[in-house]
PDB file of C-alpha atoms in Angstrom:
ATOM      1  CA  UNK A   1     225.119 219.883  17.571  1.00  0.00           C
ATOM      2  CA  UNK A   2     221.706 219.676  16.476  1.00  0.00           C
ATOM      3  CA  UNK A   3     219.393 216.958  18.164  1.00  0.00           C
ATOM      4  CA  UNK A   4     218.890 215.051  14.737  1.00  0.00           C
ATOM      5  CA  UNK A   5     222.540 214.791  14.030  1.00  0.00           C
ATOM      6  CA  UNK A   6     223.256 213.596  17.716  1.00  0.00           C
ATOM      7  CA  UNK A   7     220.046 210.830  17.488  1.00  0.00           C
ATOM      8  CA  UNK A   8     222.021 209.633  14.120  1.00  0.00           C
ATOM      9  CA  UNK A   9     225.637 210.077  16.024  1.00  0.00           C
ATOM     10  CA  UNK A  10     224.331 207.740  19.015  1.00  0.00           C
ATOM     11  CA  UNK A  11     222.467 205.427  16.737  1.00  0.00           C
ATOM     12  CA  UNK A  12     225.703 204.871  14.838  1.00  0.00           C
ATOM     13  CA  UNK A  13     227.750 203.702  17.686  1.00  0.00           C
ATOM     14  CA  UNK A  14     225.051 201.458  18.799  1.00  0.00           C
ATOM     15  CA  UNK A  15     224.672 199.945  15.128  1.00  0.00           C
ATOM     16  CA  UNK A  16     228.451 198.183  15.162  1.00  0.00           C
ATOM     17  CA  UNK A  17     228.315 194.417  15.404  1.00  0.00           C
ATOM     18  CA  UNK A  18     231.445 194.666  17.230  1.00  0.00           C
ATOM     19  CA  UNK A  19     230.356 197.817  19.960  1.00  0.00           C
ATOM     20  CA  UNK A  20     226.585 195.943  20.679  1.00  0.00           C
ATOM     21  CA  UNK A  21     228.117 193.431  21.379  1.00  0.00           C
ATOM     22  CA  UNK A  22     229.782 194.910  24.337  1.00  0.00           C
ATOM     23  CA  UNK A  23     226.954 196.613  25.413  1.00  0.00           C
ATOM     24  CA  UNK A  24     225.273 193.906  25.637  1.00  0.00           C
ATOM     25  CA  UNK A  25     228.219 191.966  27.603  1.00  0.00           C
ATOM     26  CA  UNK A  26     227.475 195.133  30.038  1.00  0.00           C
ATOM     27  CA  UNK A  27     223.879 194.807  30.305  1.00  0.00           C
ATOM     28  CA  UNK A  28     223.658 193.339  33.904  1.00  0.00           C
ATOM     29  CA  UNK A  29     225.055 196.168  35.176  1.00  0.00           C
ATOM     30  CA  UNK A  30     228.391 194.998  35.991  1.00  0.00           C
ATOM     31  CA  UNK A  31     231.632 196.919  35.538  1.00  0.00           C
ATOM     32  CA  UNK A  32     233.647 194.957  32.784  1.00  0.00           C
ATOM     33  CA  UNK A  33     237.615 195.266  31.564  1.00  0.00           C
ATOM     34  CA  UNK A  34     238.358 195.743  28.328  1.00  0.00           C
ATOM     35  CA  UNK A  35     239.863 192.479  27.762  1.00  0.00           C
ATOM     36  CA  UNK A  36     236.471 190.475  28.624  1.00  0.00           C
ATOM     37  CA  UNK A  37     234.578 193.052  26.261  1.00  0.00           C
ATOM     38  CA  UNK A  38     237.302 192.462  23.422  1.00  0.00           C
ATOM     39  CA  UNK A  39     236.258 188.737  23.660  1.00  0.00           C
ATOM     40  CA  UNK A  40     232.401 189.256  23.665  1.00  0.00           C
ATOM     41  CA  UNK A  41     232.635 191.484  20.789  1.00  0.00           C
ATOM     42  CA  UNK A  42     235.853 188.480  19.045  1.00  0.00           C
ATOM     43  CA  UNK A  43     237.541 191.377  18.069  1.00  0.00           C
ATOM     44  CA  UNK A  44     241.547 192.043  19.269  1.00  0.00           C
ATOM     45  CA  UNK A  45     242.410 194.062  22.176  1.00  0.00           C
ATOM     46  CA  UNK A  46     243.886 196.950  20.031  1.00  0.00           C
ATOM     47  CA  UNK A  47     240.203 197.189  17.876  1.00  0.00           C
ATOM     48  CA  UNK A  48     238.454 196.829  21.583  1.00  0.00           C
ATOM     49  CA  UNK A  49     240.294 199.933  22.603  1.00  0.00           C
ATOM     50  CA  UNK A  50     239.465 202.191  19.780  1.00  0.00           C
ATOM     51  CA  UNK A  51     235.532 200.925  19.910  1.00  0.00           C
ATOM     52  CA  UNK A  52     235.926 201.763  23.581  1.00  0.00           C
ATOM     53  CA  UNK A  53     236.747 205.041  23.395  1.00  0.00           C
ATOM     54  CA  UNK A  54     233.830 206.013  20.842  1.00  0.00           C
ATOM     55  CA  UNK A  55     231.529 204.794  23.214  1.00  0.00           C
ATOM     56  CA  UNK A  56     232.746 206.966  26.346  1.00  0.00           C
ATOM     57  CA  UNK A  57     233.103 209.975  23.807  1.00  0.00           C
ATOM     58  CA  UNK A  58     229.640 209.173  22.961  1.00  0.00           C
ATOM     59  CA  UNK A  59     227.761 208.984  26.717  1.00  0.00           C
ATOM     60  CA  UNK A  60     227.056 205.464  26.297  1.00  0.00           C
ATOM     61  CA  UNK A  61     229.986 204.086  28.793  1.00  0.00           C
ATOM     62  CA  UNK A  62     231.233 205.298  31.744  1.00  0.00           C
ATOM     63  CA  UNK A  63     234.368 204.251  32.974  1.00  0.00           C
ATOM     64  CA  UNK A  64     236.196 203.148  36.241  1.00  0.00           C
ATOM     65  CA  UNK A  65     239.980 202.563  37.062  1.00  0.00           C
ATOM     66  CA  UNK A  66     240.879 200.601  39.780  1.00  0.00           C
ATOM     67  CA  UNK A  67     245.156 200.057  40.586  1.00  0.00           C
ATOM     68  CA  UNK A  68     246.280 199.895  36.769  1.00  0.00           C
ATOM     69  CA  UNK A  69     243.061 198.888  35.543  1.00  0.00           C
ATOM     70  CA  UNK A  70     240.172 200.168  33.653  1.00  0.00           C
ATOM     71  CA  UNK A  71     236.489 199.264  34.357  1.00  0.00           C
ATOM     72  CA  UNK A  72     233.529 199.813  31.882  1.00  0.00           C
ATOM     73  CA  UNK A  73     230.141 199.965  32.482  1.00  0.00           C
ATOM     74  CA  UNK A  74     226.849 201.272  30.602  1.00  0.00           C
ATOM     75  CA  UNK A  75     226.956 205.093  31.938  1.00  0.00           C
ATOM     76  CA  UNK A  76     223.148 204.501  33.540  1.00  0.00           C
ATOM     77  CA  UNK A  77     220.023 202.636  33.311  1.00  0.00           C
ATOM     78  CA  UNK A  78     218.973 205.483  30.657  1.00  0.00           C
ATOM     79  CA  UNK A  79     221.391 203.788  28.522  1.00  0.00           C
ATOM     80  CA  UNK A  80     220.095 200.375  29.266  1.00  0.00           C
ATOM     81  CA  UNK A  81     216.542 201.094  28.714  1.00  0.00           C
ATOM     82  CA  UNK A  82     217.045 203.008  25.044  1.00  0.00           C
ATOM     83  CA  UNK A  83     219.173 199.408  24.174  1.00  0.00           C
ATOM     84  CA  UNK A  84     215.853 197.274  25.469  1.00  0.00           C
ATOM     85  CA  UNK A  85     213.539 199.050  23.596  1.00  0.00           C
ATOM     86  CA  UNK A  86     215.422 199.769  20.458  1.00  0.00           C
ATOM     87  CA  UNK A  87     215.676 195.870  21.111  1.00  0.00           C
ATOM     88  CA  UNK A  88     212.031 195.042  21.103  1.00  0.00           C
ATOM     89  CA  UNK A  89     211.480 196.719  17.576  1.00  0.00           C
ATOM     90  CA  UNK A  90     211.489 194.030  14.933  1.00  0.00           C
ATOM     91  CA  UNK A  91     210.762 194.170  10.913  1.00  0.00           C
ATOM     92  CA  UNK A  92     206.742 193.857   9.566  1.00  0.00           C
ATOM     93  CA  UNK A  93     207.790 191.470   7.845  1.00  0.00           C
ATOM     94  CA  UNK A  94     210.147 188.907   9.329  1.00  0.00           C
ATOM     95  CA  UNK A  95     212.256 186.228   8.342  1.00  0.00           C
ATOM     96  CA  UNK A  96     211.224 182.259   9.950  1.00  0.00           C
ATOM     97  CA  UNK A  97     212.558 182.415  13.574  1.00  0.00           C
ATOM     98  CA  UNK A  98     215.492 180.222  13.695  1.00  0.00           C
ATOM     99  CA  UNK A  99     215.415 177.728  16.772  1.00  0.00           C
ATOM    100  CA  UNK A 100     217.074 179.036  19.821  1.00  0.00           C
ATOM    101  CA  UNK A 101     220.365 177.289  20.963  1.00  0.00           C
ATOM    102  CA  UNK A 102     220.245 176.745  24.650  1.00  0.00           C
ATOM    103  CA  UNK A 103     222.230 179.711  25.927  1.00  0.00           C
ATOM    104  CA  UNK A 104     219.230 181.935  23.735  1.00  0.00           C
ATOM    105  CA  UNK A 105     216.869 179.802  25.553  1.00  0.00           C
ATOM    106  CA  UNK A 106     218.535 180.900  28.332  1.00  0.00           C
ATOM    107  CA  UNK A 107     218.590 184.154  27.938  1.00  0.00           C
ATOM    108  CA  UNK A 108     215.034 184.716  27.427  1.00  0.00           C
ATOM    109  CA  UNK A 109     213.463 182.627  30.063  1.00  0.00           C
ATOM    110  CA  UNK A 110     215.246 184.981  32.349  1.00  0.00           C
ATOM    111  CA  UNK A 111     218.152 187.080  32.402  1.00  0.00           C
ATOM    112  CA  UNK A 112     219.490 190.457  33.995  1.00  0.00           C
ATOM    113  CA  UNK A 113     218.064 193.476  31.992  1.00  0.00           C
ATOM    114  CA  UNK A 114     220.827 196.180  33.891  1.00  0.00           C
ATOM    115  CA  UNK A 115     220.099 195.010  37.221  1.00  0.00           C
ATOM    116  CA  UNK A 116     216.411 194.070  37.346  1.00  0.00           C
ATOM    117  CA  UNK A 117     214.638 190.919  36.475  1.00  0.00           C
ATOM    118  CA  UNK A 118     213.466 190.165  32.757  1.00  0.00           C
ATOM    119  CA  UNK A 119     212.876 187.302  29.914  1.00  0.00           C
ATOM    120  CA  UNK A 120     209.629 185.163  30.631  1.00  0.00           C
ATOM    121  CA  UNK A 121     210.465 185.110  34.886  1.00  0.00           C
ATOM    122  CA  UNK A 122     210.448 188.505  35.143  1.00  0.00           C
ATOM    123  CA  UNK A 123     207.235 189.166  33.216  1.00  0.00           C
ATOM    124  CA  UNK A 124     205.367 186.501  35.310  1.00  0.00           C
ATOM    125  CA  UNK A 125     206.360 187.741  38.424  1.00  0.00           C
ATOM    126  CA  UNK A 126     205.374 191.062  37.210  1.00  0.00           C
ATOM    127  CA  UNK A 127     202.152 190.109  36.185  1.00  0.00           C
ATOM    128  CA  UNK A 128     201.509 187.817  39.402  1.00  0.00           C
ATOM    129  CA  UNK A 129     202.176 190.684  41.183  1.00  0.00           C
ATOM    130  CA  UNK A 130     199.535 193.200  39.740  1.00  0.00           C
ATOM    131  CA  UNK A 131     196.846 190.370  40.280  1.00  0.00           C
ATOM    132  CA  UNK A 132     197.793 189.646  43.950  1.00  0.00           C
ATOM    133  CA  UNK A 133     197.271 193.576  43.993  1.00  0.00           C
ATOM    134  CA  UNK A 134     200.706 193.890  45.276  1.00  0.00           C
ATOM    135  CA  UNK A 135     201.883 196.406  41.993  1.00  0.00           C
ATOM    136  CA  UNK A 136     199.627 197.911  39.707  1.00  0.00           C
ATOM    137  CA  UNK A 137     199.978 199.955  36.954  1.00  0.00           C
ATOM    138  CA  UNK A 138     199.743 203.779  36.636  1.00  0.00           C
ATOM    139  CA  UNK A 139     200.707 206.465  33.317  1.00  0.00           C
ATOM    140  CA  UNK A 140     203.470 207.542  32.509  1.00  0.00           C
ATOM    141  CA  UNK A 141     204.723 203.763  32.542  1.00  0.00           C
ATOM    142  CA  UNK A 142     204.890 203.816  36.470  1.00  0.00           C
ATOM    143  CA  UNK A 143     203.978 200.926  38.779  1.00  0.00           C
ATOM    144  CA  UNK A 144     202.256 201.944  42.165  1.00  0.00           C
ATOM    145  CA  UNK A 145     203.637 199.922  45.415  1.00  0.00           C
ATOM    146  CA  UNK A 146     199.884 198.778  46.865  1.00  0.00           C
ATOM    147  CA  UNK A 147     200.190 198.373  50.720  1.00  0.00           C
ATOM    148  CA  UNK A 148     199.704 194.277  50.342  1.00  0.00           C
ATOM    149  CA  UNK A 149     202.576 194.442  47.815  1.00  0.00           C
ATOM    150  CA  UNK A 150     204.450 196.861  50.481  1.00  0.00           C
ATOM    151  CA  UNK A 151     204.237 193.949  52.946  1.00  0.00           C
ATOM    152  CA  UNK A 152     204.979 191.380  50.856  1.00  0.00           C
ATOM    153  CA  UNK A 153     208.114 192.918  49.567  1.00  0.00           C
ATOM    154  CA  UNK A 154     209.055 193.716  53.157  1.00  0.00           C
ATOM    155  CA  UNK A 155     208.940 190.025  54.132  1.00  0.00           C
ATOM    156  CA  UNK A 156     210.796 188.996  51.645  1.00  0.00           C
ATOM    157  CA  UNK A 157     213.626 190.789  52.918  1.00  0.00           C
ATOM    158  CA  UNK A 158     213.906 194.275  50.808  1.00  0.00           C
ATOM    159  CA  UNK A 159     214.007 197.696  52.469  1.00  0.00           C
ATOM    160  CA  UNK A 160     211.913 199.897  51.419  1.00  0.00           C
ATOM    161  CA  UNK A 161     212.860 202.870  53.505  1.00  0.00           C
ATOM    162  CA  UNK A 162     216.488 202.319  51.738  1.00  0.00           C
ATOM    163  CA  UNK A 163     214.531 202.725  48.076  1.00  0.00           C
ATOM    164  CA  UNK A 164     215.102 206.210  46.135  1.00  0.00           C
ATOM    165  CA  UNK A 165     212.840 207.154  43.764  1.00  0.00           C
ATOM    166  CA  UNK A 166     214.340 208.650  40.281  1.00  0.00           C
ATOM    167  CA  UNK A 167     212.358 210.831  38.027  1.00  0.00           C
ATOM    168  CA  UNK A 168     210.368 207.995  37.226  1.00  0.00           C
ATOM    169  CA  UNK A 169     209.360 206.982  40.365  1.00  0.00           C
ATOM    170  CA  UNK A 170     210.335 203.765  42.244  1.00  0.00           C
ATOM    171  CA  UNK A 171     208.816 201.466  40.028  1.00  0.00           C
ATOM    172  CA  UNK A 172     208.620 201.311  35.772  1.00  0.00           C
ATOM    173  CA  UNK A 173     207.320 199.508  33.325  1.00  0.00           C
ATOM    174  CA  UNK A 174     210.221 198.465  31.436  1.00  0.00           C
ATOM    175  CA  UNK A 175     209.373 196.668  27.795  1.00  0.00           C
ATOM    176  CA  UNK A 176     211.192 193.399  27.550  1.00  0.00           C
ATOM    177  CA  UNK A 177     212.389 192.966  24.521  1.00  0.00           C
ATOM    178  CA  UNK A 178     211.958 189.033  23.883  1.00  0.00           C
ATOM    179  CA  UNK A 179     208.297 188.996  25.307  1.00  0.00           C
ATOM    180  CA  UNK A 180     207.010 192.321  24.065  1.00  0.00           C
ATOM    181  CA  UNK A 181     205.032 193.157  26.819  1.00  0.00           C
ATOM    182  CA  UNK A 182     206.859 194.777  30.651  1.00  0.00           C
ATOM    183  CA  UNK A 183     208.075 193.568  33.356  1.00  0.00           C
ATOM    184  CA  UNK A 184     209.103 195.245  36.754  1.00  0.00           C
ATOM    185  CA  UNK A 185     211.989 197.974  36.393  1.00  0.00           C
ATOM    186  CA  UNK A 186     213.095 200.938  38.667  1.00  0.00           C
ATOM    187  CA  UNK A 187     214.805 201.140  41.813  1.00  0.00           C
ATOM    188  CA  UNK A 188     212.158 198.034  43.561  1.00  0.00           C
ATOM    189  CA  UNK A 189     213.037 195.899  40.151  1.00  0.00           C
ATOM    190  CA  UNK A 190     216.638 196.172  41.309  1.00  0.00           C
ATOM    191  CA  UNK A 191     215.483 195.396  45.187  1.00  0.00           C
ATOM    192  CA  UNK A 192     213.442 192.389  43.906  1.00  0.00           C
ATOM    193  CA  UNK A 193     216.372 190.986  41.897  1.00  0.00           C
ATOM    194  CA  UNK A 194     218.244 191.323  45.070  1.00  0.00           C
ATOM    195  CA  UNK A 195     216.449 190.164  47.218  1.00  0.00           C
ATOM    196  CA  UNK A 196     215.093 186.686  45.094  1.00  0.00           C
ATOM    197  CA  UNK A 197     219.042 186.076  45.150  1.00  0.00           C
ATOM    198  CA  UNK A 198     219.661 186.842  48.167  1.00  0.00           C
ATOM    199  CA  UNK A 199     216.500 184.266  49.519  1.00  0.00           C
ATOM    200  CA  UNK A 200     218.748 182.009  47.182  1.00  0.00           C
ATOM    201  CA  UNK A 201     215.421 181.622  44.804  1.00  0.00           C
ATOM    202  CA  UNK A 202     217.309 183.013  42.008  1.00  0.00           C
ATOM    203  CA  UNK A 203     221.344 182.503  41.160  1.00  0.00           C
ATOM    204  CA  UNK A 204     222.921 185.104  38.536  1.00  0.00           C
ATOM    205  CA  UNK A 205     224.969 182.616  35.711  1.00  0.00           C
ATOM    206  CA  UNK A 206     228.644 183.297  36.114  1.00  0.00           C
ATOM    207  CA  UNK A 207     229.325 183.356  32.491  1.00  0.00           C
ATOM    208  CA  UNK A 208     226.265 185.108  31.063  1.00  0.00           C
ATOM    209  CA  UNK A 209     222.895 188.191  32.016  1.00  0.00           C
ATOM    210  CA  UNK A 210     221.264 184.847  32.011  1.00  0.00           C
ATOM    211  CA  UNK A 211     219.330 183.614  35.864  1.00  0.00           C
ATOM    212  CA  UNK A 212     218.895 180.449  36.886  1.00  0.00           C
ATOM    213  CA  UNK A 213     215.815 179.555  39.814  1.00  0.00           C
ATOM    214  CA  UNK A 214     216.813 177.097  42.189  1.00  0.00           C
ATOM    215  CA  UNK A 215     214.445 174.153  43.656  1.00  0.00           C
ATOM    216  CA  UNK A 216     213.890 176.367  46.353  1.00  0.00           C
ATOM    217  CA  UNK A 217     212.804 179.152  44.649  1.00  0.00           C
ATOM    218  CA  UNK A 218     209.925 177.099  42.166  1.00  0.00           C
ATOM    219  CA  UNK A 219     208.992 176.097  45.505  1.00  0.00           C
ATOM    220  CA  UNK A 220     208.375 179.536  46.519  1.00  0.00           C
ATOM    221  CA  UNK A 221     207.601 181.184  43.299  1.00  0.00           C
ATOM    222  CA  UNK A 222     204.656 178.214  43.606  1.00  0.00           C
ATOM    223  CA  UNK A 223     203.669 179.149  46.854  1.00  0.00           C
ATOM    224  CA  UNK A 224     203.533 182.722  47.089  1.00  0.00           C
ATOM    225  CA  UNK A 225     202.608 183.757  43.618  1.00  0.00           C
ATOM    226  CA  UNK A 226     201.359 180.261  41.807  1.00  0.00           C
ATOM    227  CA  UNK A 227     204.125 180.324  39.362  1.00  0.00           C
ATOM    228  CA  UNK A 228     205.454 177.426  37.951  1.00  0.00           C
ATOM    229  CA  UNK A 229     207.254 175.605  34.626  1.00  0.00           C
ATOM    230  CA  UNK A 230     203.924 174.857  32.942  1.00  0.00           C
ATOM    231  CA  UNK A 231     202.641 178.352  34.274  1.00  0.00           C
ATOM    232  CA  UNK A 232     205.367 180.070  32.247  1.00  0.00           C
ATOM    233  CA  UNK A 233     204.860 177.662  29.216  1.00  0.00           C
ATOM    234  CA  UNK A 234     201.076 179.101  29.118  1.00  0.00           C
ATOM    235  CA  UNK A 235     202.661 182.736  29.405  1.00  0.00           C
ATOM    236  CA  UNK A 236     204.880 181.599  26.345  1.00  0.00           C
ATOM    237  CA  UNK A 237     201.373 180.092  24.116  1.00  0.00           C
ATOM    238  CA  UNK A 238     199.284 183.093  24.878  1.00  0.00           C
ATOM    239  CA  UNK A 239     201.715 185.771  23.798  1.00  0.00           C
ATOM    240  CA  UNK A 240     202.348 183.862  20.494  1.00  0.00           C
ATOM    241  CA  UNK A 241     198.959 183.913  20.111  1.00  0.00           C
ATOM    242  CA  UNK A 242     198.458 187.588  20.720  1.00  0.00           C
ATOM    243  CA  UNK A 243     201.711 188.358  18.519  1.00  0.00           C
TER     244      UNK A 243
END
């Protein structure tokens, strides 16, 4: 198969209304059956099955069975990275934005992207990060652990011995799709998620990729890196302005 007939191949599966929409019900990372994903995508269990199997045939699930039951997930964070970018490209020429409903809202002031931190939250904290010269940016879309960062992230209750770098490194800039601009990916994305929930700053929705900061954690998220609601509405004014 030649690579430009595999790109169109992939491309098709990811173009069905029916099959991004389970992808997208798998973004957070977690392991779904194929009943749940037959509801995301409101198509019937029987339609679910044959979508299903295009996407394991085509590298973009992976799948799990457990007793009598199947599990499906995205097959890695590859996968999950090539649906945020594809994500973040939009038409020159775009139709009026319609106003968000609140579980879009949601969604974009912070969610799961795979199992790291993204919407508006995740970008702050990224960026308060590089100025407290905790992270900072290298090529190759990396992020550098600074040894004030490596302290910081140690008190807050992540392992960094435990952290294995991929072929990317340990930290990535990964492009979030609603804010156009990165926020913190990689294997120390997926330690900071962890550990902000685990420090019970952050709560993962039960129903949704979307996260939820308790009055703890704006207490903390002011403390230790100066973030804020009206912080993050000033994030929200200067990107319009730069799009």
């Amino acid at each position: 198969m030649s690579a430009s007939s595999s790109f169109t191949d992939i491309a098709a599966l990811i173009a069905d209304p029916a099959r991004s929409a389970m992808l997208l019900a798998l973004f957070d990372g977690r392991a779904l059956p194929a009943g749940e994903l037959a509801f995301a995508a409101a198509i019937t269990p029987q339609t679910a099955s044959s979508h299903l199997a295009k996407l394991l045939a085509g590298g973009l699930l992976a799948c799990e069975t457990q007793g009598r039951h199947r599990y499906y997930r995205l097959a890695g964070a590859h996968v999950a990275q090539a649906i945020e970018y594809l994500s973040a490209i939009t038409p020159v020429a775009q139709a009026p934005a319609k106003p968000l409903d609140r579980q879009a809202r949601g969604l974009r002031f912070a969610r799961c992207c795979y199992n790291h931190l993204a919407g508006q939250l995740g970008v702050a904290i990224t960026q308060a990060l590089e100025r407290r010269g905790f992270i900072r940016g290298e090529e190759g879309k990396r992020f550098e652990l600074l040894p004030a960062g490596a302290q910081w992230f140690t008190e807050l209750g992540v392992d960094l011995a435990l952290i294995k770098p991929t072929r990317q490194g340990s930290a990535r800039q990964c492009l979030d799709w609603t804010e156009r601009t990165h926020h913190l990916a990689g294997p120390l994305g997926v330690q900071l998620l962890n550990a902000l929930c685990a420090a019970d700053w952050l709560r993962r929705s039960k129903d949704s990729r979307a996260v939820l900061v308790t009055p703890k954690g704006w207490a903390q998220l002011k403390a230790q890196l100066n973030l804020d609601p009206r912080s993050l509405e000033n994030l929200e004014h200067k990107q319009a302005l730069a799009g």
